[in-house]
mmCIF file of C-alpha atoms in Angstrom:
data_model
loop_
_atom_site.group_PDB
_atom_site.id
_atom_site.type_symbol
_atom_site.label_atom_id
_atom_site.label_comp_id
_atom_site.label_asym_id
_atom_site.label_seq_id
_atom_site.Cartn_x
_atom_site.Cartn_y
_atom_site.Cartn_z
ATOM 1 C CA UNK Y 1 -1.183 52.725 -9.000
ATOM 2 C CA UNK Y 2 -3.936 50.468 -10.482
ATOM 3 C CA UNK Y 3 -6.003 51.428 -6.759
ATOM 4 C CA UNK Y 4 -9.900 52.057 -7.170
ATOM 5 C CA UNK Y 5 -11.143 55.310 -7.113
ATOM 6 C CA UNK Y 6 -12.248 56.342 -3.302
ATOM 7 C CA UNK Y 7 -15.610 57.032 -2.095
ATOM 8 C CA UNK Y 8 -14.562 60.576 -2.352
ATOM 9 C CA UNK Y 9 -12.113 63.121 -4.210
ATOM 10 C CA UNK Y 10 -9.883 63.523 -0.834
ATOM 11 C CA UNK Y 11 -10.079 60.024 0.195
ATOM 12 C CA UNK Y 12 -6.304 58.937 0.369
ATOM 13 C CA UNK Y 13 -5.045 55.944 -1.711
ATOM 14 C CA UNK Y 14 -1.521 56.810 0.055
ATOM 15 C CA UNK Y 15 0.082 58.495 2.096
ATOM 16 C CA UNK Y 16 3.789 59.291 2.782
ATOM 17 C CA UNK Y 17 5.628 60.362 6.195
ATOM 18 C CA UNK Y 18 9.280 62.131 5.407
ATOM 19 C CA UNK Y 19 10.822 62.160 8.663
ATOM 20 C CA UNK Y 20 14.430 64.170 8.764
ATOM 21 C CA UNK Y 21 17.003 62.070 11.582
ATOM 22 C CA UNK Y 22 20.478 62.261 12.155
ATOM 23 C CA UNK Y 23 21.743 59.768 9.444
ATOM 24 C CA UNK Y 24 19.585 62.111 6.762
ATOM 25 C CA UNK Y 25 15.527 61.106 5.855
ATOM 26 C CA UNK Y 26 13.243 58.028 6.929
ATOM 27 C CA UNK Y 27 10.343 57.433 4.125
ATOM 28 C CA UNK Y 28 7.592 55.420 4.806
ATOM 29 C CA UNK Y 29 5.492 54.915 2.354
ATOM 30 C CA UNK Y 30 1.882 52.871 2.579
ATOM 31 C CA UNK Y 31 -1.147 52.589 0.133
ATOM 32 C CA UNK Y 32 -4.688 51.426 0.156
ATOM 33 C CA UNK Y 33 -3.854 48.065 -1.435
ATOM 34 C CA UNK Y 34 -1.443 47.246 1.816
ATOM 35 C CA UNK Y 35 1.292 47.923 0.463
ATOM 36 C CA UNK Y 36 4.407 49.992 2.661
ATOM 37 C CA UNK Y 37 7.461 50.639 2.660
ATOM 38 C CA UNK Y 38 10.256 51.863 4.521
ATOM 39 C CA UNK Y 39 13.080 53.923 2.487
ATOM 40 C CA UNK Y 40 16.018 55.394 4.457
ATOM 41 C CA UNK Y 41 18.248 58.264 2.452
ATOM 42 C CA UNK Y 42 21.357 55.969 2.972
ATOM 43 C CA UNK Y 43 20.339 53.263 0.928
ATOM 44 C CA UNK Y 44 18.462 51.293 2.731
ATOM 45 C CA UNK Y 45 14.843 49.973 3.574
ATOM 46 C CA UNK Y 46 12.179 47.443 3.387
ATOM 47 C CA UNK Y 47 10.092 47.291 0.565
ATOM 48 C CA UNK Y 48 6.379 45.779 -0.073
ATOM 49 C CA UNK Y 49 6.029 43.809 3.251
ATOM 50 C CA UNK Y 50 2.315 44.428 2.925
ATOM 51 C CA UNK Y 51 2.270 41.926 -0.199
ATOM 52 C CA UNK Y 52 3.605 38.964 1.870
ATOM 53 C CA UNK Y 53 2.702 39.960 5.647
ATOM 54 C CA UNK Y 54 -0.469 40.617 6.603
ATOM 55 C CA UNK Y 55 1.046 42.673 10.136
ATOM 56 C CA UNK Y 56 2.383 44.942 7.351
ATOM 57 C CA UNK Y 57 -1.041 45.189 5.184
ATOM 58 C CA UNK Y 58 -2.928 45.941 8.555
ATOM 59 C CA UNK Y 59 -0.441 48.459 9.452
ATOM 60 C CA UNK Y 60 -0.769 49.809 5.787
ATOM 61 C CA UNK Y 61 -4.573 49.943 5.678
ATOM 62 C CA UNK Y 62 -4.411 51.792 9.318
ATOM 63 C CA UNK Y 63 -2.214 54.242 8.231
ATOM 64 C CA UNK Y 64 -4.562 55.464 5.310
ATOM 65 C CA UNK Y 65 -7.626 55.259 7.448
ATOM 66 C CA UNK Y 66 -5.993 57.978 10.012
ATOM 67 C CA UNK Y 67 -4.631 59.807 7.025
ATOM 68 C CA UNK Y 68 -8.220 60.279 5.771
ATOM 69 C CA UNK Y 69 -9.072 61.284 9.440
ATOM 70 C CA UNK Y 70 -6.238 63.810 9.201
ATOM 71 C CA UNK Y 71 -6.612 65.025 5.415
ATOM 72 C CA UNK Y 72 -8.854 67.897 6.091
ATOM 73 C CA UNK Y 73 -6.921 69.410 8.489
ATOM 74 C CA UNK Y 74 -3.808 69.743 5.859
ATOM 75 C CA UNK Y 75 -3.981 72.183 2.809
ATOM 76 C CA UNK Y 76 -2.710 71.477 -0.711
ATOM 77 C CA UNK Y 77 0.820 71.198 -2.053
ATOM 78 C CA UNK Y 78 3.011 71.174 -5.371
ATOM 79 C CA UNK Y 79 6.499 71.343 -3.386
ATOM 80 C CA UNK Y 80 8.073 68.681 -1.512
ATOM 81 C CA UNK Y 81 10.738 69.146 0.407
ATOM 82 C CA UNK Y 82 12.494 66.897 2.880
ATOM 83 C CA UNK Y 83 12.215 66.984 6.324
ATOM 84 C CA UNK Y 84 14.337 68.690 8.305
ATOM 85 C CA UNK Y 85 16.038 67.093 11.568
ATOM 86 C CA UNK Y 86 13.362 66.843 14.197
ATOM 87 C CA UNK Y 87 10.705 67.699 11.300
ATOM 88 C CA UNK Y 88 8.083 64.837 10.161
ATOM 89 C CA UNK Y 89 6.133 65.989 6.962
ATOM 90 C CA UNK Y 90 3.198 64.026 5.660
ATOM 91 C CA UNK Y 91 2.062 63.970 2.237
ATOM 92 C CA UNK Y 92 -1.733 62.228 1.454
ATOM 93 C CA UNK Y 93 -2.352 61.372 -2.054
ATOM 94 C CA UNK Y 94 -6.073 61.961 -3.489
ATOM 95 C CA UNK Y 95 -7.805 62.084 -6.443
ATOM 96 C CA UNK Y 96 -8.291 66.167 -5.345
ATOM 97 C CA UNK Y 97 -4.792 66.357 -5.581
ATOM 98 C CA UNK Y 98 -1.712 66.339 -2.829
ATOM 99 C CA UNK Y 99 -2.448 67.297 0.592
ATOM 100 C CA UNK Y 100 0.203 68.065 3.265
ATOM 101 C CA UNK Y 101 1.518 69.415 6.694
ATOM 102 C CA UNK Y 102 4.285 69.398 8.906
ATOM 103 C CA UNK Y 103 5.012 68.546 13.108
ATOM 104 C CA UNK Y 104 7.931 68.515 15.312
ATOM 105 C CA UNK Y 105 8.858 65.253 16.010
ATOM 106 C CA UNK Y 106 8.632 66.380 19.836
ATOM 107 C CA UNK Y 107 5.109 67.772 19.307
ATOM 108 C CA UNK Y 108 4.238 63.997 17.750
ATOM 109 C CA UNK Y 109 5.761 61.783 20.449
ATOM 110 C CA UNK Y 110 4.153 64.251 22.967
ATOM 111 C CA UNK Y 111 0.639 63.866 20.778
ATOM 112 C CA UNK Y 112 0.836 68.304 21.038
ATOM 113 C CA UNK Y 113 0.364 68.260 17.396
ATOM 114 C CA UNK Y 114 -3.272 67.486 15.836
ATOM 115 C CA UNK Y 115 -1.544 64.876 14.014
ATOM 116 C CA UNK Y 116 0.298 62.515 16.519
ATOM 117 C CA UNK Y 117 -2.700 59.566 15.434
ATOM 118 C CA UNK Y 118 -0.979 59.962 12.136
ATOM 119 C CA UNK Y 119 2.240 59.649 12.902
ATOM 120 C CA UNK Y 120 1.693 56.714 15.307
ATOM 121 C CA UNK Y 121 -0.087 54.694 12.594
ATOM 122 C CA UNK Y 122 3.194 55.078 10.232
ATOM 123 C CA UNK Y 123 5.455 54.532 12.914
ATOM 124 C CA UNK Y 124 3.774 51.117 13.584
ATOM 125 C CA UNK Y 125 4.899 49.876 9.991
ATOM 126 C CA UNK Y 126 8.089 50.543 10.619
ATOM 127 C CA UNK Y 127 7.691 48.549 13.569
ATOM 128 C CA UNK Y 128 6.378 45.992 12.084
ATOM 129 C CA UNK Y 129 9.275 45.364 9.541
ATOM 130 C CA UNK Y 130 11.623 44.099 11.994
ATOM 131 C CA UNK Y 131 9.409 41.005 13.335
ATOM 132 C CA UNK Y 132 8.910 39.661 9.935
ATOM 133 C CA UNK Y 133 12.698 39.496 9.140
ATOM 134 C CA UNK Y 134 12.720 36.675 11.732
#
């Protein structure tokens, strides 16, 4: 991704949120350089907001911050599979390798799950995207 090594092995340089909903999956995608991205299983999306809008690079940079918070509390993966409806996975990309875990949507709104800060910080680039279409 042309992103500088991290301070660690496990420190994320990005970090994905597959959420399953009605119309099928919700991707967001965001990466240490700012970058994020939205990518919905129908087609559409935003793409690389974080390269033009600094709400979005913010948002971005957040998002990896609480990922890193969140990373030890995950275990390694190889398999990726979507999200079911009502399921959010995350996915945190390291140098170590890929680290994930799973929550109810219910448990995230709620903050029951250990990893509501996580899915907050994703859900505010997604929020984001729609004030900079303006």
């Amino acid at each position: 991704f042309g992103i500088s090594a991290g301070t660690k092995p496990t420190q994320p340089y990005g970090v994905l949120m597959d959420w399953g909903i009605p119309a099928g999956s919700a991707t967001v995608v965001a990466t240490a350089d700012g970058t994020a991205s939205v990518y919905l299983s129908s087609g559409g999306g935003f793409l690389g907001g974080g390269q033009s809008h600094e709400s979005i690079r913010t948002a971005a940079k957040r998002a990896l911050e609480t990922a890193d918070e969140a990373q030890p509390l995950m275990h390694p993966t190889t398999n990726y599979p979507l999200a079911q409806l009502g399921q959010v996975n995350f996915y945190v990309l390291t140098d170590a390798g890929v680290f994930t875990t799973s929550a109810s949507e219910d448990d995230l709104r709620s903050h029951h799950s250990p990893f509501y800060k996580l899915g907050d910080s994703m859900q505010d680039i997604v929020t984001e995207y729609p004030h900079i279409q303006n």
